[in-house]
PDB file of C-alpha atoms in Angstrom:
ATOM      1  CA  MET A 210      -0.095   0.257  -0.094  1.00 83.00           C
ATOM      2  CA  PRO A 211       1.096   3.341  -1.025  1.00 91.00           C
ATOM      3  CA  LEU A 212       2.408   5.905   1.789  1.00 96.00           C
ATOM      4  CA  THR A 213       0.286   8.654   0.380  1.00 95.00           C
ATOM      5  CA  THR A 214       2.130  10.778   2.705  1.00 97.00           C
ATOM      6  CA  LEU A 215       3.214  14.743   3.050  1.00 98.00           C
ATOM      7  CA  ALA A 216       6.502  14.319   4.921  1.00 98.00           C
ATOM      8  CA  LEU A 217       8.698  16.578   6.237  1.00 98.00           C
ATOM      9  CA  GLU A 218      12.221  16.157   6.542  1.00 98.00           C
ATOM     10  CA  LEU A 219      14.338  17.069   9.798  1.00 98.00           C
ATOM     11  CA  VAL A 220      18.100  16.549   9.499  1.00 95.00           C
ATOM     12  CA  PRO A 221      19.914  15.059  13.255  1.00 95.00           C
ATOM     13  CA  PRO A 222      21.058  17.762  14.870  1.00 94.00           C
ATOM     14  CA  ASN A 223      24.861  18.212  16.173  1.00 93.00           C
ATOM     15  CA  ARG A 224      26.489  16.134  19.171  1.00 92.00           C
ATOM     16  CA  GLU A 225      27.437  19.386  20.847  1.00 92.00           C
ATOM     17  CA  ARG A 226      23.773  20.529  21.026  1.00 90.00           C
ATOM     18  CA  SER A 227      22.255  21.088  24.485  1.00 91.00           C
ATOM     19  CA  PRO A 228      19.236  18.671  25.451  1.00 86.00           C
ATOM     20  CA  GLU A 229      17.182  21.173  24.982  1.00 90.00           C
ATOM     21  CA  GLN A 230      18.207  22.474  21.394  1.00 91.00           C
ATOM     22  CA  LEU A 231      18.073  19.042  20.280  1.00 94.00           C
ATOM     23  CA  LEU A 232      14.089  19.198  20.119  1.00 96.00           C
ATOM     24  CA  ASP A 233      14.338  22.982  18.944  1.00 95.00           C
ATOM     25  CA  GLU A 234      13.163  21.736  15.452  1.00 96.00           C
ATOM     26  CA  ALA A 235      10.292  19.421  16.529  1.00 97.00           C
ATOM     27  CA  HIS A 236       8.961  22.055  18.404  1.00 97.00           C
ATOM     28  CA  LYS A 237       8.971  24.959  15.654  1.00 97.00           C
ATOM     29  CA  VAL A 238       7.266  22.101  13.072  1.00 97.00           C
ATOM     30  CA  ARG A 239       4.474  22.316  15.907  1.00 97.00           C
ATOM     31  CA  ARG A 240       3.978  25.894  16.269  1.00 97.00           C
ATOM     32  CA  PHE A 241       4.582  26.600  12.767  1.00 98.00           C
ATOM     33  CA  ALA A 242       2.117  24.081  11.272  1.00 97.00           C
ATOM     34  CA  ALA A 243      -0.313  25.596  13.834  1.00 97.00           C
ATOM     35  CA  GLN A 244       0.337  28.751  12.141  1.00 97.00           C
ATOM     36  CA  THR A 245      -0.259  28.163   9.120  1.00 98.00           C
ATOM     37  CA  GLY A 246      -3.450  25.944   9.237  1.00 96.00           C
ATOM     38  CA  ILE A 247      -1.607  22.821   8.455  1.00 95.00           C
ATOM     39  CA  ASP A 248      -1.506  21.069  11.771  1.00 92.00           C
ATOM     40  CA  GLY A 249      -2.532  17.504  11.761  1.00 91.00           C
ATOM     41  CA  ARG A 250      -1.323  17.436   7.773  1.00 95.00           C
ATOM     42  CA  ILE A 251       2.353  15.833   8.329  1.00 97.00           C
ATOM     43  CA  ARG A 252       1.954  12.731   8.562  1.00 97.00           C
ATOM     44  CA  HIS A 253       5.897  11.469   8.414  1.00 98.00           C
ATOM     45  CA  VAL A 254       9.094  13.117   9.358  1.00 98.00           C
ATOM     46  CA  MET A 255      11.962  11.935   7.119  1.00 98.00           C
ATOM     47  CA  ILE A 256      15.134  11.812   8.598  1.00 98.00           C
ATOM     48  CA  PRO A 257      18.343  11.545   6.545  1.00 95.00           C
ATOM     49  CA  GLY A 258      21.174   8.849   7.647  1.00 91.00           C
ATOM     50  CA  MET A 259      24.141  11.618   7.903  1.00 80.00           C
ATOM     51  CA  ILE A 260      27.634  10.768   6.651  1.00 77.00           C
ATOM     52  CA  ALA A 261      30.570  12.556   5.560  1.00 67.00           C
ATOM     53  CA  GLU A 262      31.029  13.834   2.171  1.00 57.00           C
ATOM     54  CA  ASP A 263      32.989  16.076   0.141  1.00 55.00           C
ATOM     55  CA  ASP A 264      35.595  18.230   1.896  1.00 64.00           C
ATOM     56  CA  ASP A 265      34.050  21.182  -0.261  1.00 76.00           C
ATOM     57  CA  ARG A 266      30.652  21.122   1.656  1.00 85.00           C
ATOM     58  CA  PRO A 267      29.569  24.767   2.330  1.00 90.00           C
ATOM     59  CA  VAL A 268      28.600  23.903   5.747  1.00 88.00           C
ATOM     60  CA  GLU A 269      30.658  21.474   7.905  1.00 86.00           C
ATOM     61  CA  MET A 270      29.783  18.185   8.998  1.00 85.00           C
ATOM     62  CA  LYS A 271      29.995  18.015  12.601  1.00 87.00           C
ATOM     63  CA  PRO A 272      29.435  14.760  14.395  1.00 89.00           C
ATOM     64  CA  LYS A 273      25.547  14.287  14.359  1.00 92.00           C
ATOM     65  CA  LEU A 274      22.857  12.288  16.404  1.00 95.00           C
ATOM     66  CA  ASP A 275      21.768   8.843  14.772  1.00 95.00           C
ATOM     67  CA  VAL A 276      18.881   8.744  13.048  1.00 97.00           C
ATOM     68  CA  LEU A 277      17.540   6.277  15.942  1.00 97.00           C
ATOM     69  CA  GLU A 278      18.720   8.487  18.415  1.00 96.00           C
ATOM     70  CA  TYR A 279      17.142  11.955  16.986  1.00 97.00           C
ATOM     71  CA  TRP A 280      13.777   9.769  16.351  1.00 97.00           C
ATOM     72  CA  SER A 281      13.359   8.631  19.866  1.00 96.00           C
ATOM     73  CA  LEU A 282      13.641  12.031  21.290  1.00 96.00           C
ATOM     74  CA  ILE A 283      11.368  14.103  18.757  1.00 97.00           C
ATOM     75  CA  SER A 284       8.516  11.580  18.291  1.00 96.00           C
ATOM     76  CA  PRO A 285       6.953  12.511  21.833  1.00 96.00           C
ATOM     77  CA  GLU A 286       7.151  15.757  20.405  1.00 96.00           C
ATOM     78  CA  LEU A 287       5.222  15.273  16.923  1.00 96.00           C
ATOM     79  CA  PRO A 288       2.219  13.136  17.962  1.00 94.00           C
ATOM     80  CA  GLY A 289       0.850  11.509  15.429  1.00 92.00           C
ATOM     81  CA  MET A 290       3.508  11.218  13.114  1.00 95.00           C
ATOM     82  CA  LYS A 291       5.365   8.645  11.558  1.00 96.00           C
ATOM     83  CA  GLY A 292       9.184   8.163  10.617  1.00 98.00           C
ATOM     84  CA  LEU A 293      10.962   8.343   7.497  1.00 98.00           C
ATOM     85  CA  CYS A 294      14.429   7.728   7.023  1.00 98.00           C
ATOM     86  CA  THR A 295      16.920   6.864   4.516  1.00 97.00           C
ATOM     87  CA  GLN A 296      19.861   4.523   5.248  1.00 96.00           C
ATOM     88  CA  VAL A 297      23.278   3.843   3.834  1.00 93.00           C
ATOM     89  CA  THR A 298      23.694   0.578   3.218  1.00 93.00           C
ATOM     90  CA  ALA A 299      27.241  -0.243   1.647  1.00 88.00           C
ATOM     91  CA  PHE A 300      29.176  -0.300   4.857  1.00 88.00           C
ATOM     92  CA  MET A 301      27.511  -2.989   6.687  1.00 92.00           C
ATOM     93  CA  ASP A 302      27.298  -6.569   5.892  1.00 94.00           C
ATOM     94  CA  GLU A 303      23.887  -8.387   5.497  1.00 96.00           C
ATOM     95  CA  GLN A 304      23.323  -9.659   9.152  1.00 96.00           C
ATOM     96  CA  ALA A 305      24.271  -6.121  10.791  1.00 96.00           C
ATOM     97  CA  LEU A 306      22.187  -4.197   7.961  1.00 97.00           C
ATOM     98  CA  ARG A 307      19.043  -6.662   9.083  1.00 98.00           C
ATOM     99  CA  ALA A 308      19.565  -5.754  12.588  1.00 98.00           C
ATOM    100  CA  ARG A 309      19.474  -2.161  11.833  1.00 97.00           C
ATOM    101  CA  LEU A 310      16.878  -2.370   9.642  1.00 98.00           C
ATOM    102  CA  THR A 311      14.858  -4.350  12.155  1.00 98.00           C
ATOM    103  CA  GLU A 312      15.475  -1.735  14.603  1.00 97.00           C
ATOM    104  CA  LEU A 313      14.171   0.913  12.632  1.00 97.00           C
ATOM    105  CA  LEU A 314      11.137  -0.020  11.623  1.00 97.00           C
ATOM    106  CA  ALA A 315      10.506  -1.183  15.394  1.00 97.00           C
ATOM    107  CA  ALA A 316      10.744   2.197  16.214  1.00 96.00           C
ATOM    108  CA  GLY A 317       8.040   3.255  13.885  1.00 94.00           C
ATOM    109  CA  MET A 318       9.976   3.686  10.448  1.00 97.00           C
ATOM    110  CA  GLU A 319       7.407   2.813   7.885  1.00 97.00           C
ATOM    111  CA  GLY A 320       9.859   3.670   5.170  1.00 97.00           C
ATOM    112  CA  ILE A 321      13.120   3.549   4.711  1.00 98.00           C
ATOM    113  CA  VAL A 322      15.434   4.911   1.764  1.00 98.00           C
ATOM    114  CA  PHE A 323      18.147   2.624   0.729  1.00 97.00           C
ATOM    115  CA  VAL A 324      21.081   4.643  -0.055  1.00 93.00           C
ATOM    116  CA  GLY A 325      25.109   4.112  -1.447  1.00 83.00           C
ATOM    117  CA  VAL A 326      28.228   5.607  -0.965  1.00 63.00           C
ATOM    118  CA  PRO A 327      28.976   9.199  -1.184  1.00 60.00           C
ATOM    119  CA  ARG A 328      29.950  11.436  -4.284  1.00 52.00           C
ATOM    120  CA  THR A 329      33.952  10.851  -3.061  1.00 51.00           C
ATOM    121  CA  MET A 330      33.406   7.085  -4.010  1.00 50.00           C
ATOM    122  CA  SER A 331      32.594   5.260  -6.964  1.00 54.00           C
ATOM    123  CA  ASP A 332      29.502   2.977  -7.049  1.00 55.00           C
ATOM    124  CA  GLY A 333      29.696  -0.681  -5.919  1.00 55.00           C
ATOM    125  CA  GLU A 334      32.239   0.727  -3.500  1.00 59.00           C
ATOM    126  CA  GLY A 335      31.616  -0.023   0.034  1.00 57.00           C
ATOM    127  CA  SER A 336      32.522  -3.387   2.294  1.00 70.00           C
ATOM    128  CA  GLY A 337      28.706  -3.894   2.978  1.00 85.00           C
ATOM    129  CA  VAL A 338      25.443  -4.336   0.634  1.00 93.00           C
ATOM    130  CA  ALA A 339      24.714  -2.783  -2.082  1.00 92.00           C
ATOM    131  CA  PRO A 340      21.213  -0.716  -2.368  1.00 94.00           C
ATOM    132  CA  THR A 341      19.926  -2.335  -4.996  1.00 94.00           C
ATOM    133  CA  ASP A 342      20.966  -5.951  -3.573  1.00 96.00           C
ATOM    134  CA  ALA A 343      19.085  -4.667  -0.447  1.00 97.00           C
ATOM    135  CA  LEU A 344      16.133  -4.029  -2.322  1.00 97.00           C
ATOM    136  CA  ALA A 345      15.712  -7.188  -3.020  1.00 97.00           C
ATOM    137  CA  ILE A 346      17.400  -9.247   0.219  1.00 97.00           C
ATOM    138  CA  TYR A 347      15.315  -7.175   2.203  1.00 98.00           C
ATOM    139  CA  GLN A 348      11.700  -7.785   0.766  1.00 96.00           C
ATOM    140  CA  ASP A 349      10.600  -9.742   3.311  1.00 96.00           C
ATOM    141  CA  LEU A 350      11.304  -7.057   6.274  1.00 98.00           C
ATOM    142  CA  VAL A 351      10.687  -4.056   5.083  1.00 98.00           C
ATOM    143  CA  PRO A 352       7.420  -3.316   3.283  1.00 97.00           C
ATOM    144  CA  ASN A 353       8.409  -0.216   1.907  1.00 98.00           C
ATOM    145  CA  ARG A 354      11.565   0.166   0.306  1.00 98.00           C
ATOM    146  CA  GLY A 355      12.571   3.472  -1.247  1.00 98.00           C
ATOM    147  CA  VAL A 356      15.484   4.888  -3.576  1.00 98.00           C
ATOM    148  CA  ILE A 357      16.829   8.277  -4.568  1.00 97.00           C
ATOM    149  CA  LEU A 358      15.543   9.477  -8.169  1.00 98.00           C
ATOM    150  CA  ILE A 359      17.329  11.862  -9.629  1.00 97.00           C
ATOM    151  CA  PRO A 360      15.424  13.141 -12.990  1.00 98.00           C
ATOM    152  CA  THR A 361      18.174  14.953 -14.389  1.00 97.00           C
ATOM    153  CA  ARG A 362      21.043  12.333 -13.894  1.00 96.00           C
ATOM    154  CA  GLU A 363      22.092  10.861 -17.040  1.00 95.00           C
ATOM    155  CA  ALA A 364      20.979   7.019 -17.879  1.00 96.00           C
ATOM    156  CA  GLU A 365      18.542   7.478 -14.539  1.00 97.00           C
ATOM    157  CA  ALA A 366      15.370   5.695 -16.343  1.00 98.00           C
ATOM    158  CA  ASP A 367      17.460   2.704 -16.772  1.00 97.00           C
ATOM    159  CA  ARG A 368      18.657   2.930 -13.259  1.00 96.00           C
ATOM    160  CA  PHE A 369      15.299   3.473 -11.434  1.00 98.00           C
ATOM    161  CA  ALA A 370      14.056   0.927 -13.714  1.00 98.00           C
ATOM    162  CA  PHE A 371      16.541  -1.133 -12.557  1.00 97.00           C
ATOM    163  CA  LYS A 372      15.910  -0.913  -8.873  1.00 97.00           C
ATOM    164  CA  CYS A 373      12.053  -1.120  -9.697  1.00 98.00           C
ATOM    165  CA  ASP A 374      12.843  -4.806 -11.012  1.00 98.00           C
ATOM    166  CA  ARG A 375      14.967  -5.549  -7.727  1.00 97.00           C
ATOM    167  CA  GLY A 376      11.862  -4.254  -5.402  1.00 97.00           C
ATOM    168  CA  ALA A 377      11.581  -0.718  -4.942  1.00 98.00           C
ATOM    169  CA  THR A 378       8.277   0.138  -3.617  1.00 98.00           C
ATOM    170  CA  PHE A 379       8.633   4.176  -3.764  1.00 98.00           C
ATOM    171  CA  GLY A 380      11.204   6.662  -5.587  1.00 98.00           C
ATOM    172  CA  MET A 381      11.869  10.228  -3.446  1.00 98.00           C
ATOM    173  CA  THR A 382      13.393  12.675  -5.790  1.00 98.00           C
ATOM    174  CA  GLN A 383      16.099  14.789  -5.073  1.00 97.00           C
ATOM    175  CA  LEU A 384      14.937  18.486  -4.745  1.00 98.00           C
ATOM    176  CA  LEU A 385      12.988  20.030  -7.685  1.00 98.00           C
ATOM    177  CA  TYR A 386      14.108  23.101  -9.170  1.00 98.00           C
ATOM    178  CA  SER A 387      12.738  22.768 -12.472  1.00 98.00           C
ATOM    179  CA  ASP A 388       9.586  20.237 -14.168  1.00 98.00           C
ATOM    180  CA  ALA A 389      12.078  17.815 -15.531  1.00 98.00           C
ATOM    181  CA  ILE A 390      11.062  15.366 -13.442  1.00 98.00           C
ATOM    182  CA  VAL A 391       7.568  15.494 -15.528  1.00 98.00           C
ATOM    183  CA  GLU A 392       9.101  14.866 -18.592  1.00 98.00           C
ATOM    184  CA  PHE A 393      11.384  11.931 -16.690  1.00 98.00           C
ATOM    185  CA  LEU A 394       7.622  10.579 -15.273  1.00 98.00           C
ATOM    186  CA  SER A 395       6.255  10.589 -19.020  1.00 98.00           C
ATOM    187  CA  GLN A 396       8.584   9.229 -20.852  1.00 98.00           C
ATOM    188  CA  PHE A 397       9.882   6.192 -17.664  1.00 98.00           C
ATOM    189  CA  ALA A 398       5.469   5.268 -18.023  1.00 98.00           C
ATOM    190  CA  ARG A 399       5.411   4.956 -21.683  1.00 97.00           C
ATOM    191  CA  ASN A 400       8.847   2.761 -21.859  1.00 97.00           C
ATOM    192  CA  ASN A 401       7.601   0.815 -18.408  1.00 96.00           C
ATOM    193  CA  ASP A 402       5.005  -1.210 -16.511  1.00 97.00           C
ATOM    194  CA  HIS A 403       6.277  -0.012 -13.080  1.00 97.00           C
ATOM    195  CA  ARG A 404       4.258   2.360 -11.278  1.00 98.00           C
ATOM    196  CA  PRO A 405       6.115   3.121  -7.684  1.00 98.00           C
ATOM    197  CA  GLU A 406       4.838   5.572  -5.055  1.00 98.00           C
ATOM    198  CA  ILE A 407       6.924   8.817  -6.112  1.00 98.00           C
ATOM    199  CA  LEU A 408       7.564  11.603  -3.218  1.00 98.00           C
ATOM    200  CA  LEU A 409       7.980  14.786  -4.698  1.00 98.00           C
ATOM    201  CA  SER A 410      10.681  16.836  -3.104  1.00 98.00           C
ATOM    202  CA  PHE A 411      10.691  20.809  -2.855  1.00 98.00           C
ATOM    203  CA  GLY A 412      12.812  22.556  -0.865  1.00 98.00           C
ATOM    204  CA  PHE A 413      12.901  26.547   0.716  1.00 98.00           C
ATOM    205  CA  VAL A 414      15.542  28.746  -0.466  1.00 98.00           C
ATOM    206  CA  PRO A 415      15.974  31.261   2.171  1.00 98.00           C
ATOM    207  CA  LYS A 416      18.265  34.233   1.707  1.00 98.00           C
ATOM    208  CA  VAL A 417      21.086  32.943   3.387  1.00 98.00           C
ATOM    209  CA  GLU A 418      22.145  30.858   0.059  1.00 98.00           C
ATOM    210  CA  THR A 419      23.420  33.530  -1.577  1.00 98.00           C
ATOM    211  CA  ARG A 420      26.075  33.451   0.798  1.00 97.00           C
ATOM    212  CA  VAL A 421      26.793  30.109   1.630  1.00 97.00           C
ATOM    213  CA  GLY A 422      25.288  28.197  -1.155  1.00 97.00           C
ATOM    214  CA  LEU A 423      24.267  24.613   0.316  1.00 96.00           C
ATOM    215  CA  ILE A 424      21.468  23.742  -1.802  1.00 98.00           C
ATOM    216  CA  ASN A 425      23.546  24.743  -4.921  1.00 97.00           C
ATOM    217  CA  TRP A 426      26.148  22.063  -3.538  1.00 95.00           C
ATOM    218  CA  LEU A 427      23.792  19.628  -2.658  1.00 95.00           C
ATOM    219  CA  ILE A 428      22.136  19.384  -6.029  1.00 96.00           C
ATOM    220  CA  GLN A 429      25.183  20.099  -8.354  1.00 95.00           C
ATOM    221  CA  ASP A 430      25.971  17.841 -11.132  1.00 95.00           C
ATOM    222  CA  PRO A 431      29.154  19.910 -13.421  1.00 94.00           C
ATOM    223  CA  GLY A 432      28.670  19.752 -17.166  1.00 95.00           C
ATOM    224  CA  ASN A 433      24.861  19.282 -16.671  1.00 96.00           C
ATOM    225  CA  ALA A 434      22.954  21.878 -18.650  1.00 96.00           C
ATOM    226  CA  ALA A 435      19.996  20.740 -16.775  1.00 96.00           C
ATOM    227  CA  VAL A 436      20.965  20.973 -13.408  1.00 97.00           C
ATOM    228  CA  ALA A 437      23.073  24.315 -14.165  1.00 97.00           C
ATOM    229  CA  GLY A 438      19.404  25.628 -15.190  1.00 97.00           C
ATOM    230  CA  GLU A 439      17.615  24.701 -11.517  1.00 98.00           C
ATOM    231  CA  GLN A 440      20.930  25.889  -9.607  1.00 98.00           C
ATOM    232  CA  ALA A 441      20.037  29.277 -11.702  1.00 98.00           C
ATOM    233  CA  LEU A 442      16.455  28.722 -10.022  1.00 98.00           C
ATOM    234  CA  VAL A 443      17.763  28.464  -6.772  1.00 98.00           C
ATOM    235  CA  ALA A 444      20.239  31.875  -7.102  1.00 98.00           C
ATOM    236  CA  GLU A 445      16.896  33.543  -8.280  1.00 98.00           C
ATOM    237  CA  LEU A 446      14.953  32.144  -4.902  1.00 98.00           C
ATOM    238  CA  ALA A 447      17.599  33.015  -2.567  1.00 98.00           C
ATOM    239  CA  ALA A 448      17.592  36.464  -4.088  1.00 98.00           C
ATOM    240  CA  SER A 449      14.519  37.538  -4.132  1.00 98.00           C
ATOM    241  CA  PRO A 450      11.996  38.941  -1.813  1.00 98.00           C
ATOM    242  CA  PRO A 451       9.485  36.744   0.336  1.00 97.00           C
ATOM    243  CA  GLU A 452       6.216  37.400  -2.026  1.00 97.00           C
ATOM    244  CA  ARG A 453       8.470  36.411  -5.545  1.00 98.00           C
ATOM    245  CA  LYS A 454      10.032  33.506  -3.562  1.00 98.00           C
ATOM    246  CA  ARG A 455       6.998  32.185  -2.662  1.00 98.00           C
ATOM    247  CA  GLN A 456       5.385  32.754  -6.227  1.00 98.00           C
ATOM    248  CA  LEU A 457       8.338  31.107  -8.109  1.00 98.00           C
ATOM    249  CA  MET A 458       7.769  28.098  -5.625  1.00 98.00           C
ATOM    250  CA  VAL A 459       4.177  27.705  -5.987  1.00 98.00           C
ATOM    251  CA  ASP A 460       4.100  27.890  -9.524  1.00 98.00           C
ATOM    252  CA  LEU A 461       6.690  25.361  -9.883  1.00 98.00           C
ATOM    253  CA  TYR A 462       4.955  22.832  -7.869  1.00 98.00           C
ATOM    254  CA  LYS A 463       1.782  23.507  -9.615  1.00 98.00           C
ATOM    255  CA  ARG A 464       3.655  22.230 -12.944  1.00 98.00           C
ATOM    256  CA  VAL A 465       5.209  19.429 -11.717  1.00 98.00           C
ATOM    257  CA  VAL A 466       1.924  18.428  -9.929  1.00 98.00           C
ATOM    258  CA  ASP A 467      -0.366  19.088 -12.548  1.00 98.00           C
ATOM    259  CA  GLY A 468       2.404  17.291 -15.420  1.00 98.00           C
ATOM    260  CA  VAL A 469       2.846  14.124 -13.495  1.00 98.00           C
ATOM    261  CA  ALA A 470      -1.000  13.832 -11.922  1.00 97.00           C
ATOM    262  CA  ASP A 471      -2.375  11.474 -14.564  1.00 97.00           C
ATOM    263  CA  LEU A 472       0.875   9.104 -15.376  1.00 98.00           C
ATOM    264  CA  GLY A 473      -0.647   6.496 -12.995  1.00 97.00           C
ATOM    265  CA  PHE A 474       2.396   6.599 -10.561  1.00 98.00           C
ATOM    266  CA  PRO A 475       0.970   7.223  -6.542  1.00 97.00           C
ATOM    267  CA  LEU A 476       2.063  10.630  -5.476  1.00 98.00           C
ATOM    268  CA  SER A 477       3.103  11.875  -2.062  1.00 98.00           C
ATOM    269  CA  ILE A 478       5.238  15.413  -0.855  1.00 98.00           C
ATOM    270  CA  HIS A 479       8.121  15.517   0.644  1.00 98.00           C
ATOM    271  CA  PHE A 480       9.265  19.128   1.943  1.00 98.00           C
ATOM    272  CA  GLU A 481      12.960  20.285   3.355  1.00 98.00           C
ATOM    273  CA  ALA A 482      14.056  23.384   4.800  1.00 97.00           C
ATOM    274  CA  THR A 483      17.752  22.891   4.493  1.00 96.00           C
ATOM    275  CA  TYR A 484      18.837  25.486   6.229  1.00 96.00           C
ATOM    276  CA  GLY A 485      16.187  24.824   9.723  1.00 96.00           C
ATOM    277  CA  VAL A 486      12.469  24.977   9.861  1.00 97.00           C
ATOM    278  CA  SER A 487      11.100  28.659   9.632  1.00 97.00           C
ATOM    279  CA  ALA A 488       8.319  30.418   9.408  1.00 98.00           C
ATOM    280  CA  PRO A 489       8.659  31.355   5.685  1.00 98.00           C
ATOM    281  CA  ALA A 490       9.353  28.250   4.727  1.00 98.00           C
ATOM    282  CA  PHE A 491       5.994  26.873   6.456  1.00 98.00           C
ATOM    283  CA  GLU A 492       3.725  29.449   4.819  1.00 98.00           C
ATOM    284  CA  THR A 493       5.183  28.433   1.104  1.00 98.00           C
ATOM    285  CA  PHE A 494       4.276  24.767   1.928  1.00 98.00           C
ATOM    286  CA  ALA A 495       0.994  25.940   3.028  1.00 98.00           C
ATOM    287  CA  GLU A 496       0.417  27.781   0.099  1.00 98.00           C
ATOM    288  CA  MET A 497       1.413  24.878  -2.038  1.00 98.00           C
ATOM    289  CA  LEU A 498      -0.400  22.461  -0.242  1.00 98.00           C
ATOM    290  CA  ASP A 499      -3.821  24.829  -0.998  1.00 97.00           C
ATOM    291  CA  TYR A 500      -3.252  23.829  -4.767  1.00 98.00           C
ATOM    292  CA  TRP A 501      -2.835  20.207  -4.344  1.00 98.00           C
ATOM    293  CA  SER A 502      -2.108  17.779  -0.943  1.00 96.00           C
ATOM    294  CA  PRO A 503      -2.100  13.955  -0.852  1.00 94.00           C
ATOM    295  CA  PRO A 504      -5.565  12.344  -0.578  1.00 88.00           C
ATOM    296  CA  ALA A 505      -6.075  11.146   2.820  1.00 78.00           C
ATOM    297  CA  ARG A 506      -4.948   7.626   3.428  1.00 68.00           C
ATOM    298  CA  PRO A 507      -6.981   4.731   3.067  1.00 59.00           C
ATOM    299  CA  GLN A 508      -7.923   3.229   6.982  1.00 55.00           C
ATOM    300  CA  THR A 509      -7.000   0.195   7.688  1.00 50.00           C
TER     301      THR A 509
END
């Protein structure tokens, strides 16, 4: 059964923060959701498993709480919400990974996205289980098995089809700053019978992006003209006044939703505030949801 969800991403905080600070984001979620009228509509929290990446990351990667640690802290503060997470598989053997997945599921994770090595390594590196192998191996254990979908990446359609063949039940897109996903899914639907659930990911771009460039770094793909266009929109969003910024994001959201709504894929929404939860981010998300929101989840 599809997740049929609105998910909000919360990145595990740095370990150095105080016990009170570790709960800051969860408390902001409750406050801003109530203020913007979307209280009760966020059904999942997406917690990414953070690993060290390139040395040129614009924001220093400090030691962070583990997914399970963070979820155990914030879940009591966010009643009614379930968890989603990403899990790097490439550094665990099959037995250790099964134990980890079992822990995640027992803690309330309803969906797990299997991810591979960081960009500093090549596909296939790592002594553990490849994400595509994990999709098949743990079908008996993990009912909602996700993969990352990057519609602008070369040969992504073949890659995504292979992951679906291996057992992926949903794809979570990279942050979308163009409507490239529309043409991608249109072609995919014409050439494949797979109809996995798609979590469409949208991220708020605050003014600080102009100075820091973290979102620009996250979506980079040097030499890819499609991504260069997305980076240009990120720069425009960062430099725009609040009303213009919101209109640009809502317009993009409408184009994407309208473009993929009739292709046969179950759709969910994934929101991210890369620099932290804020009132302007929630105001933008609320306006996007006024246009389209995932349908109510069937009762079981």
